[in-house]
Coordinates of C-alpha atoms and ligand atoms in Angstrom, one line a residue:
X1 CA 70.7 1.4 -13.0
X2 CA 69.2 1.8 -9.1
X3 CA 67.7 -1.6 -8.1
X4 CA 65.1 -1.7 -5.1
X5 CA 63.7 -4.9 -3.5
X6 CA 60.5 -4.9 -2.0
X7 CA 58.8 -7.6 0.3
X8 CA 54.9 -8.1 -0.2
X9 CA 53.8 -9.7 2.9
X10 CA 50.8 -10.7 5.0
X11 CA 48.7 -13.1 6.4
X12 CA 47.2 -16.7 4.6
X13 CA 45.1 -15.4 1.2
X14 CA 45.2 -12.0 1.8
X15 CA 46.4 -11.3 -1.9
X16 CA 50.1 -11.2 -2.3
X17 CA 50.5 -13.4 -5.0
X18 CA 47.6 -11.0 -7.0
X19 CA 49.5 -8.1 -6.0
X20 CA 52.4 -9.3 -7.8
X21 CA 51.1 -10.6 -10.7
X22 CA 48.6 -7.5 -11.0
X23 CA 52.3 -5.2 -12.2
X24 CA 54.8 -7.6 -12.7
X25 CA 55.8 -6.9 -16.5
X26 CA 57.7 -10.6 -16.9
X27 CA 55.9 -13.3 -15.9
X28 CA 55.5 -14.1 -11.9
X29 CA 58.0 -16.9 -10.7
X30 CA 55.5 -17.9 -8.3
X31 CA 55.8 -21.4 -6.4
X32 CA 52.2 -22.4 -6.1
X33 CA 51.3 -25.6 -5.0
X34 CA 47.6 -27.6 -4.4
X35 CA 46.7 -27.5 -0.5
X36 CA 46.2 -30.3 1.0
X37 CA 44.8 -29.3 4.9
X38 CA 40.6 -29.1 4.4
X39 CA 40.9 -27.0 7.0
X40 CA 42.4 -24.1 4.6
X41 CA 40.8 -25.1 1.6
X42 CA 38.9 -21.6 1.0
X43 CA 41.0 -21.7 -2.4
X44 CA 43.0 -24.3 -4.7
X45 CA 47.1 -23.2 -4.2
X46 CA 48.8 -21.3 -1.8
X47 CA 52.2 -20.0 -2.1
X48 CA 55.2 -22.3 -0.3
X49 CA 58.3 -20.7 -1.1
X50 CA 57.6 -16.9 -2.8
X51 CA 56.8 -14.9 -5.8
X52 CA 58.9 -13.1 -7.9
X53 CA 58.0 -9.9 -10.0
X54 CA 59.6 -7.0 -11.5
X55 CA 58.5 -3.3 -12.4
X56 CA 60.5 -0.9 -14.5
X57 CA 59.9 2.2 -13.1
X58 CA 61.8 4.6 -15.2
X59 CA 65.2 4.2 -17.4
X60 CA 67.6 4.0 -14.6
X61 CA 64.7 2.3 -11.7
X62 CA 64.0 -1.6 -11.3
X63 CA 61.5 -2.3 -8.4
X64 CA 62.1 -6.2 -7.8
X65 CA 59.2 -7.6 -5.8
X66 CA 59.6 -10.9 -3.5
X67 CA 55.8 -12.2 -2.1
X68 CA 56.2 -14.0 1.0
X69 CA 54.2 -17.4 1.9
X70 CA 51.5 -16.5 4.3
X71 CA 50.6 -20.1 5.5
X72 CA 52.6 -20.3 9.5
X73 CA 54.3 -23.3 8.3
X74 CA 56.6 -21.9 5.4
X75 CA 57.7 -18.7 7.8
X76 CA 61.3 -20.2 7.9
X77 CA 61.2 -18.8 4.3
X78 CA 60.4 -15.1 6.0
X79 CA 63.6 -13.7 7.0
X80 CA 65.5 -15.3 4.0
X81 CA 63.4 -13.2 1.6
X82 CA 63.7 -9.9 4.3
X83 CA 67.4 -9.8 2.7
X84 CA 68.2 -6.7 1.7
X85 CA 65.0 -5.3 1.5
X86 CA 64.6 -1.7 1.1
X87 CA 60.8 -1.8 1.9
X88 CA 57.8 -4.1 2.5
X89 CA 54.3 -4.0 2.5
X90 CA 51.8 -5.7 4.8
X91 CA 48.8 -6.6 2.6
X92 CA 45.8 -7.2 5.0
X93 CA 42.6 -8.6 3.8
X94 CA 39.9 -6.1 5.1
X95 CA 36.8 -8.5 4.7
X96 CA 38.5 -10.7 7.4
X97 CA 38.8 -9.0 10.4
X98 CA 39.9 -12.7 12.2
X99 CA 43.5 -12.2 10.3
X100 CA 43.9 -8.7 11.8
X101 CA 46.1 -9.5 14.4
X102 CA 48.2 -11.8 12.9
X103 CA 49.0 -9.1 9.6
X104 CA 49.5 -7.2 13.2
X105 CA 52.0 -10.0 13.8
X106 CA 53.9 -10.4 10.7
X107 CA 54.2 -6.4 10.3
X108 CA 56.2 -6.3 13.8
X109 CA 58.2 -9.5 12.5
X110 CA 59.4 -7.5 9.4
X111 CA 60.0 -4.4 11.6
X112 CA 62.3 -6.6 13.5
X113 CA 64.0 -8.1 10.5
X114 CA 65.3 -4.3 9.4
X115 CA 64.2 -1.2 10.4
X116 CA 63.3 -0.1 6.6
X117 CA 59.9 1.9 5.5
X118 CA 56.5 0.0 5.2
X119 CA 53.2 0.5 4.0
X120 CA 50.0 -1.1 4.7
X121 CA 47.5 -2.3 2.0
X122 CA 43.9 -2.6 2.9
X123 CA 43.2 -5.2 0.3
X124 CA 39.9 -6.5 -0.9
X125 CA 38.2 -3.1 -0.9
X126 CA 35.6 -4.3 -3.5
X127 CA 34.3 -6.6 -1.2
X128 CA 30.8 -5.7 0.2
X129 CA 32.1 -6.7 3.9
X130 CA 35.5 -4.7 3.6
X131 CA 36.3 -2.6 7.0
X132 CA 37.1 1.0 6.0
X133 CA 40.6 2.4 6.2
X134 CA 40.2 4.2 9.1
X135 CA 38.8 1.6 11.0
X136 CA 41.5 -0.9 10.0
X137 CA 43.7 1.5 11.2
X138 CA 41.9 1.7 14.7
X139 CA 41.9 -2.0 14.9
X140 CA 45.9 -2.8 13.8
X141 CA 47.1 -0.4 15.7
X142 CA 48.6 1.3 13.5
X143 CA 50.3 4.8 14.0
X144 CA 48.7 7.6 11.9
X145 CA 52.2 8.0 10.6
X146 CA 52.5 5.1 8.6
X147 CA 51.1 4.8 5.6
X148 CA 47.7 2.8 4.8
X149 CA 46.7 2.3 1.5
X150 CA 42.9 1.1 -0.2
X151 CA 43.9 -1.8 -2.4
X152 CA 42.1 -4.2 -5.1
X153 CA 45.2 -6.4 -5.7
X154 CA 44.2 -7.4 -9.3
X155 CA 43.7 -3.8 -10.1
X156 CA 46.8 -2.9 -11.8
X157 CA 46.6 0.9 -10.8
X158 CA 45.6 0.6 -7.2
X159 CA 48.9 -1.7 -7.2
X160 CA 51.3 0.5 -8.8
X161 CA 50.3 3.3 -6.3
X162 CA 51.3 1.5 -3.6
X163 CA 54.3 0.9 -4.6
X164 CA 54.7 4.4 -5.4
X165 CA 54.1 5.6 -2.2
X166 CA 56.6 3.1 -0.6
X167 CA 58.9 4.0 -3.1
X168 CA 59.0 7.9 -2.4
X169 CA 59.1 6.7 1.7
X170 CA 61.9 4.8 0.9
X171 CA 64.3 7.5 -1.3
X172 CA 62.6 10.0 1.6
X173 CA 64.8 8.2 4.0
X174 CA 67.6 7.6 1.8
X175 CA 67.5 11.4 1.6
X176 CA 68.1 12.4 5.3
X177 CA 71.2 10.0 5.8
Ligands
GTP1 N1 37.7 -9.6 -4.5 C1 39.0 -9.6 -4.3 N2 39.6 -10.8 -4.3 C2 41.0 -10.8 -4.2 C3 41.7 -9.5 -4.1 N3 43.0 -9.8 -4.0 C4 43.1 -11.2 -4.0 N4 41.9 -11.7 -4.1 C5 41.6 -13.2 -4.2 O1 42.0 -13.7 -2.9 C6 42.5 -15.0 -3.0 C7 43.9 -15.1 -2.5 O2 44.8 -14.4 -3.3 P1 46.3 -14.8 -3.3 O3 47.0 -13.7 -4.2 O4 46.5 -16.2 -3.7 O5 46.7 -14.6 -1.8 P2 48.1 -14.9 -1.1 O6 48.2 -13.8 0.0 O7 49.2 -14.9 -2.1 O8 47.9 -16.3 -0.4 P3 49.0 -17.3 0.2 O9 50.2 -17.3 -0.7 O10 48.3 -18.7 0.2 O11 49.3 -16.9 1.5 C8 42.4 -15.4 -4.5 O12 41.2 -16.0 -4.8 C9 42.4 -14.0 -5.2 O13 41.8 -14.0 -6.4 C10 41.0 -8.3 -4.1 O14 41.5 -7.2 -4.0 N5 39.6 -8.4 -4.2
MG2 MG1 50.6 -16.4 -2.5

C-alpha cells in the first residue's frame, strides 16, 4: 500500500476546507472554530489548525489530504503540515482578485518548504465575477509550465481531477529519479 500526502493551501476563504470535504470518503477532521474579528466576518468559522481527509485511489493508493489555515495568524501551523508532503495545491479564489498576491505568497512559501510538484486551483469558477484561467495566470505570475486547474470546490469531480493531475505530476517526478 503507496501512501501520498497532499497539502491544500491558500489564502483566507478561498475554499480549502470545501475542497476536502467535497472527496474525502471518511468524515473531515476539520478544526473549525466561530470568528471573532468583524473585520473577517464574510462567513461563520474559519479553519485554526487544519483539515484532514482521505481518498482511496485504487487497491494499493491512499491520497491523504492536510488543508492548511489560511487566516495570517495560524501560519506557524504552515510548515508543520508541509511535512513530508509529496504535493500541494494552491487553491485561489478567482472572484477576489485582492487575495491574488498573497495565494502568490503562500505558493512561494510552500515552494520554499520542499521543492515537490504543485498545482494551482482557480476556485469559485461558478461565480459570475470569476477571472478566467488564463488571466489568473497573467496576474499570479505563474509559469505556463505549472499546472492551473478551473475548480468548484464542492463539486466532487472538478476536485478529484485536480488531484489527479497532481497525482500523475508527482509519480512523473518520482519517475525520472
Ligand atoms: N460559489 C462557490 N463557493 C465556494 C466554493 N468553494 C468554497 N466556497 C464557499 O467559500 C467559503 C469559504 O470556504 P472554506 O472551504 O471555508 O474556505 P477555507 O479556504 O477553508 O477558509 P479558511 O479555513 O477560513 O481559510 C464557504 O462559504 C464555501 O461554501 C466554490 O467553488 N464556489
Ligand atoms: Mg478552512
Amino acid at each position: 500500500m503507496q501512501t501520498v500526502k497532499m497539502v491544500v493551501t491558500g489564502p483566507f476563504n478561498a475554499g480549502k476546507t470545501a475542497f476536502i470535504q467535497a472527496v474525502s470518503e471518511i468524515d473531515v477532521v476539520s478544526t473549525e472554530r466561530k470568528i471573532s474579528s468583524e473585520a473577517e466576518r464574510i462567513k461563520e468559522t474559519t479553519t485554526v489548525a487544519m483539515d484532514f481527509g482521505r481518498i482511496t485511489v485504487d487497491d494499493d493508493l491512499v491520497l491523504y489530504l492536510f488543508g492548511t489555515p489560511g487566516q495570517k495568524r495560524f501560519d506557524f501551523m504552515w510548515e508543520i503540515l508541509s511535512e513530508g508532503m509529496l504535493g500541494f495545491i494552491v487553491i485561489v479564489d478567482s472572484a477576489r482578485p485582492e487575495t491574488f498576491r498573497e495565494a502568490k505568497s503562500i505558493l512561494e512559501t510552500f515552494r520554499a518548504y520542499a521543492p515537490t510538484p504543485y498545482v494551482v486551483a482557480a476556485n469559485k469558477q461558478d461565480m459570475p465575477d470569476a477571472w478566467d484561467v488564463e488571466d489568473l495566470r497573467i496576474a499570479l505570475r505563474i509559469d505556463s509550465k505549472i499546472k492551473l486547474l478551473p475548480c468548484v470546490a464542492p463539486d466532487k469531480e472538478s476536485v478529484k481531477a485536480i488531484l489527479l493531475e497532481l497525482l500523475y505530476s508527482i509519480l512523473e517526478e518520482m519517475n525520472e529519479k
